[in-house]
Structures are given as C-alpha cells and as structure tokens.
C-alpha cells in the first residue's frame, strides 16, 4: 500500500514537470464500486492523465486501485476481500464541442490488471485462500464534465464504478 501511494505521488510530480501547456490534463477520481458476479461493494481511487491530440480525441491513461469487501463470492458463497490495481492506456472521445464548458466524453482503455483475492473458505477452521493473478485489464464508460468536476459510470475490470473527480 505504501508503494502504491509513493507511485501515485511520483506520477503526479512527473506529470507536473512535463505539462507546460493546456493540452495535458490530470483527472483524479474517487468512487464506489460493485463487483459484477460477487455480492459486495468497494472503493475506487484513480488518476487519469490525458493528452489532447484533436478537439474531439485525447490519449488517456489510468492508474487505479479498487478495494472490495466481498460478502459472498459467486457460486461458492465464500467471503473475503479483493484488491485490484489497473495500469491502462487508450483513448478519450469527446461527444460535444470544446466551446461548451460542460462536456460529455467516453473512454476506452486496455492494459494490465493485478488482482489479489483473500477469501475465507471454511468458517469453522478459518481456512483462508489467497489468489494472485495478472490479466488483461480494461475500462470503458461515460463521463460528464461540469467545468473541472467530473462524474462518470464505468466498467473497470469486472467492477461497475461510479466515479467523481476533479481535473487539473
């Protein structure tokens, strides 16, 4: 966890040094998540740097962390928690003009997902099963920007996430 916070801070510092024009932007988000097949809820923290190529398209990236408390895993009924880290890249497509301060956009991102499940399999003997996995990560969803405040609904590597954020 300390490494993750360090990488977020280092990433932000590097971005501030290279962003001297208005075409580079950082979107910092917090959100609530719901896993798709499991019963539970979680918290999302992320940063999305983007670089504007045209008035309607930007290159977009995402470094995010999702912690999920799972009450019941699909089929097995086990409980526990899950940690997901995403490192994703892709595009951001704006759906209205730049003259409008309130803009709609969608993002489509692919990359690496690291997931660590810690589940209690047998409650009587308190047997725990830990699974770590690297796989294809993805995120796609829609956002509404009101000045510098953003609201979005995305599907991030098997979680539905409602995000609120601020653009720098």
Short mmCIF file of C-alpha atoms in Angstrom, two decimals:
data_model
loop_
_atom_site.label_atom_id
_atom_site.label_comp_id
_atom_site.label_asym_id
_atom_site.label_seq_id
_atom_site.Cartn_x
_atom_site.Cartn_y
_atom_site.Cartn_z
CA UNK A 1 0.00 0.00 0.00
CA UNK A 2 2.87 2.37 0.82
CA UNK A 3 4.42 1.62 -2.58
CA UNK A 4 1.15 2.41 -4.31
CA UNK A 5 0.87 5.80 -2.58
CA UNK A 6 4.52 6.52 -3.43
CA UNK A 7 3.89 5.71 -7.12
CA UNK A 8 0.81 7.98 -7.18
CA UNK A 9 2.84 10.87 -5.76
CA UNK A 10 5.81 10.23 -8.07
CA UNK A 11 3.49 10.00 -11.06
CA UNK A 12 1.85 13.32 -10.16
CA UNK A 13 5.22 15.03 -9.70
CA UNK A 14 6.50 13.84 -13.08
CA UNK A 15 3.27 14.93 -14.76
CA UNK A 16 3.53 18.44 -13.29
CA UNK A 17 7.05 18.88 -14.64
CA UNK A 18 6.18 17.87 -18.22
CA UNK A 19 2.79 19.58 -18.52
CA UNK A 20 3.53 23.12 -19.56
CA UNK A 21 0.64 23.62 -21.97
CA UNK A 22 -3.13 23.22 -21.73
CA UNK A 23 -3.25 20.01 -23.82
CA UNK A 24 -2.12 17.87 -20.84
CA UNK A 25 -4.64 17.20 -18.09
CA UNK A 26 -4.94 15.03 -14.99
CA UNK A 27 -8.25 13.70 -13.69
CA UNK A 28 -8.16 12.46 -10.09
CA UNK A 29 -11.13 10.27 -9.15
CA UNK A 30 -12.73 8.68 -6.10
CA UNK A 31 -15.62 6.29 -6.41
CA UNK A 32 -17.72 3.43 -5.17
CA UNK A 33 -17.66 0.05 -6.88
CA UNK A 34 -19.79 -3.06 -7.16
CA UNK A 35 -18.30 -6.35 -8.43
CA UNK A 36 -20.22 -7.95 -11.29
CA UNK A 37 -20.83 -11.54 -10.13
CA UNK A 38 -19.96 -11.32 -6.44
CA UNK A 39 -22.04 -9.74 -3.69
CA UNK A 40 -20.17 -6.84 -2.11
CA UNK A 41 -19.04 -3.25 -2.52
CA UNK A 42 -15.81 -1.33 -2.68
CA UNK A 43 -13.86 1.89 -3.04
CA UNK A 44 -12.04 3.19 -6.12
CA UNK A 45 -9.10 5.66 -6.24
CA UNK A 46 -7.52 6.65 -9.54
CA UNK A 47 -5.67 9.13 -11.70
CA UNK A 48 -6.25 9.58 -15.42
CA UNK A 49 -3.68 11.65 -17.30
CA UNK A 50 -4.73 12.66 -20.82
CA UNK A 51 -3.08 14.44 -23.71
CA UNK A 52 -5.30 16.21 -26.24
CA UNK A 53 -4.49 15.32 -29.86
CA UNK A 54 -7.53 16.90 -31.52
CA UNK A 55 -10.57 18.81 -30.26
CA UNK A 56 -12.56 15.56 -30.02
CA UNK A 57 -9.89 12.94 -29.15
CA UNK A 58 -7.28 12.57 -26.38
CA UNK A 59 -4.84 9.87 -25.42
CA UNK A 60 -5.85 8.64 -21.98
CA UNK A 61 -4.25 6.54 -19.26
CA UNK A 62 -5.38 5.25 -15.90
CA UNK A 63 -3.64 4.13 -12.74
CA UNK A 64 -6.26 2.94 -10.28
CA UNK A 65 -6.82 0.88 -7.16
CA UNK A 66 -10.08 -0.84 -6.15
CA UNK A 67 -10.58 -2.39 -2.71
CA UNK A 68 -13.67 -4.59 -2.49
CA UNK A 69 -15.22 -6.20 0.58
CA UNK A 70 -16.99 -9.31 -0.71
CA UNK A 71 -19.88 -10.70 1.33
CA UNK A 72 -20.44 -13.71 -0.94
CA UNK A 73 -18.44 -14.99 -3.90
CA UNK A 74 -20.43 -16.24 -6.88
CA UNK A 75 -21.29 -19.96 -6.63
CA UNK A 76 -19.03 -20.78 -3.65
CA UNK A 77 -20.58 -18.47 -1.04
CA UNK A 78 -17.14 -17.71 0.46
CA UNK A 79 -16.43 -14.22 1.77
CA UNK A 80 -13.34 -12.04 1.94
CA UNK A 81 -11.85 -9.07 0.12
CA UNK A 82 -10.25 -8.27 -3.20
CA UNK A 83 -7.59 -5.76 -4.29
CA UNK A 84 -7.30 -4.65 -7.91
CA UNK A 85 -4.65 -2.42 -9.48
CA UNK A 86 -5.07 -1.26 -13.08
CA UNK A 87 -2.49 0.31 -15.40
CA UNK A 88 -4.38 1.15 -18.58
CA UNK A 89 -3.98 3.17 -21.79
CA UNK A 90 -6.34 4.11 -24.60
CA UNK A 91 -8.46 6.93 -25.90
CA UNK A 92 -10.95 9.54 -24.75
CA UNK A 93 -13.65 10.64 -27.20
CA UNK A 94 -15.49 13.93 -26.60
CA UNK A 95 -19.11 14.00 -27.74
CA UNK A 96 -19.63 17.78 -27.91
CA UNK A 97 -17.61 20.85 -28.89
CA UNK A 98 -14.76 22.49 -26.96
CA UNK A 99 -16.66 25.80 -26.72
CA UNK A 100 -19.03 24.09 -24.30
CA UNK A 101 -17.56 24.05 -20.74
CA UNK A 102 -19.83 21.15 -19.85
CA UNK A 103 -18.68 18.20 -21.95
CA UNK A 104 -19.59 14.56 -22.34
CA UNK A 105 -16.89 12.01 -23.08
CA UNK A 106 -16.30 8.28 -23.17
CA UNK A 107 -13.05 6.46 -22.58
CA UNK A 108 -11.89 3.06 -23.82
CA UNK A 109 -8.79 1.72 -22.06
CA UNK A 110 -6.82 -1.56 -22.07
CA UNK A 111 -3.77 -2.67 -20.12
CA UNK A 112 -2.62 -4.67 -17.13
CA UNK A 113 -4.74 -5.71 -14.14
CA UNK A 114 -3.34 -7.21 -10.93
CA UNK A 115 -5.88 -8.86 -8.65
CA UNK A 116 -5.36 -10.34 -5.17
CA UNK A 117 -8.24 -12.24 -3.57
CA UNK A 118 -8.17 -13.15 0.11
CA UNK A 119 -11.15 -15.33 0.91
CA UNK A 120 -12.32 -17.35 3.90
CA UNK A 121 -13.29 -20.76 2.56
CA UNK A 122 -14.22 -22.64 5.75
CA UNK A 123 -15.59 -20.61 8.64
CA UNK A 124 -15.21 -23.43 11.19
CA UNK A 125 -11.45 -23.81 10.87
CA UNK A 126 -10.94 -20.30 9.44
CA UNK A 127 -9.17 -21.59 6.30
CA UNK A 128 -8.07 -18.77 4.02
CA UNK A 129 -7.34 -19.00 0.32
CA UNK A 130 -5.20 -16.27 -1.29
CA UNK A 131 -5.10 -15.96 -5.08
CA UNK A 132 -2.92 -13.52 -7.06
CA UNK A 133 -3.39 -13.02 -10.77
CA UNK A 134 -2.16 -10.79 -13.60
CA UNK A 135 -4.56 -10.44 -16.52
CA UNK A 136 -5.90 -8.12 -19.17
CA UNK A 137 -7.36 -5.00 -17.57
CA UNK A 138 -9.91 -2.75 -19.18
CA UNK A 139 -12.10 0.24 -18.52
CA UNK A 140 -14.84 1.82 -20.56
CA UNK A 141 -17.51 4.27 -19.57
CA UNK A 142 -19.09 7.66 -19.89
CA UNK A 143 -18.34 10.92 -18.09
CA UNK A 144 -19.92 14.32 -17.73
CA UNK A 145 -17.64 17.28 -17.02
CA UNK A 146 -19.07 20.36 -15.33
CA UNK A 147 -16.25 22.93 -15.51
CA UNK A 148 -13.48 20.94 -13.75
CA UNK A 149 -15.69 18.50 -11.83
CA UNK A 150 -16.33 15.10 -13.45
CA UNK A 151 -18.93 12.41 -12.84
CA UNK A 152 -18.76 9.04 -14.53
CA UNK A 153 -20.04 5.50 -14.66
CA UNK A 154 -17.52 2.90 -15.85
CA UNK A 155 -16.92 -0.82 -16.11
CA UNK A 156 -13.39 -1.38 -14.72
CA UNK A 157 -12.01 -4.94 -14.81
CA UNK A 158 -15.17 -6.69 -13.56
CA UNK A 159 -16.45 -3.83 -11.38
CA UNK A 160 -19.11 -1.24 -12.07
CA UNK A 161 -17.74 2.04 -10.66
CA UNK A 162 -19.42 5.39 -10.06
CA UNK A 163 -16.63 7.99 -10.09
CA UNK A 164 -16.40 11.62 -9.02
CA UNK A 165 -13.29 13.59 -9.81
CA UNK A 166 -11.50 16.85 -10.39
CA UNK A 167 -9.42 17.86 -13.43
CA UNK A 168 -6.11 19.69 -13.05
#
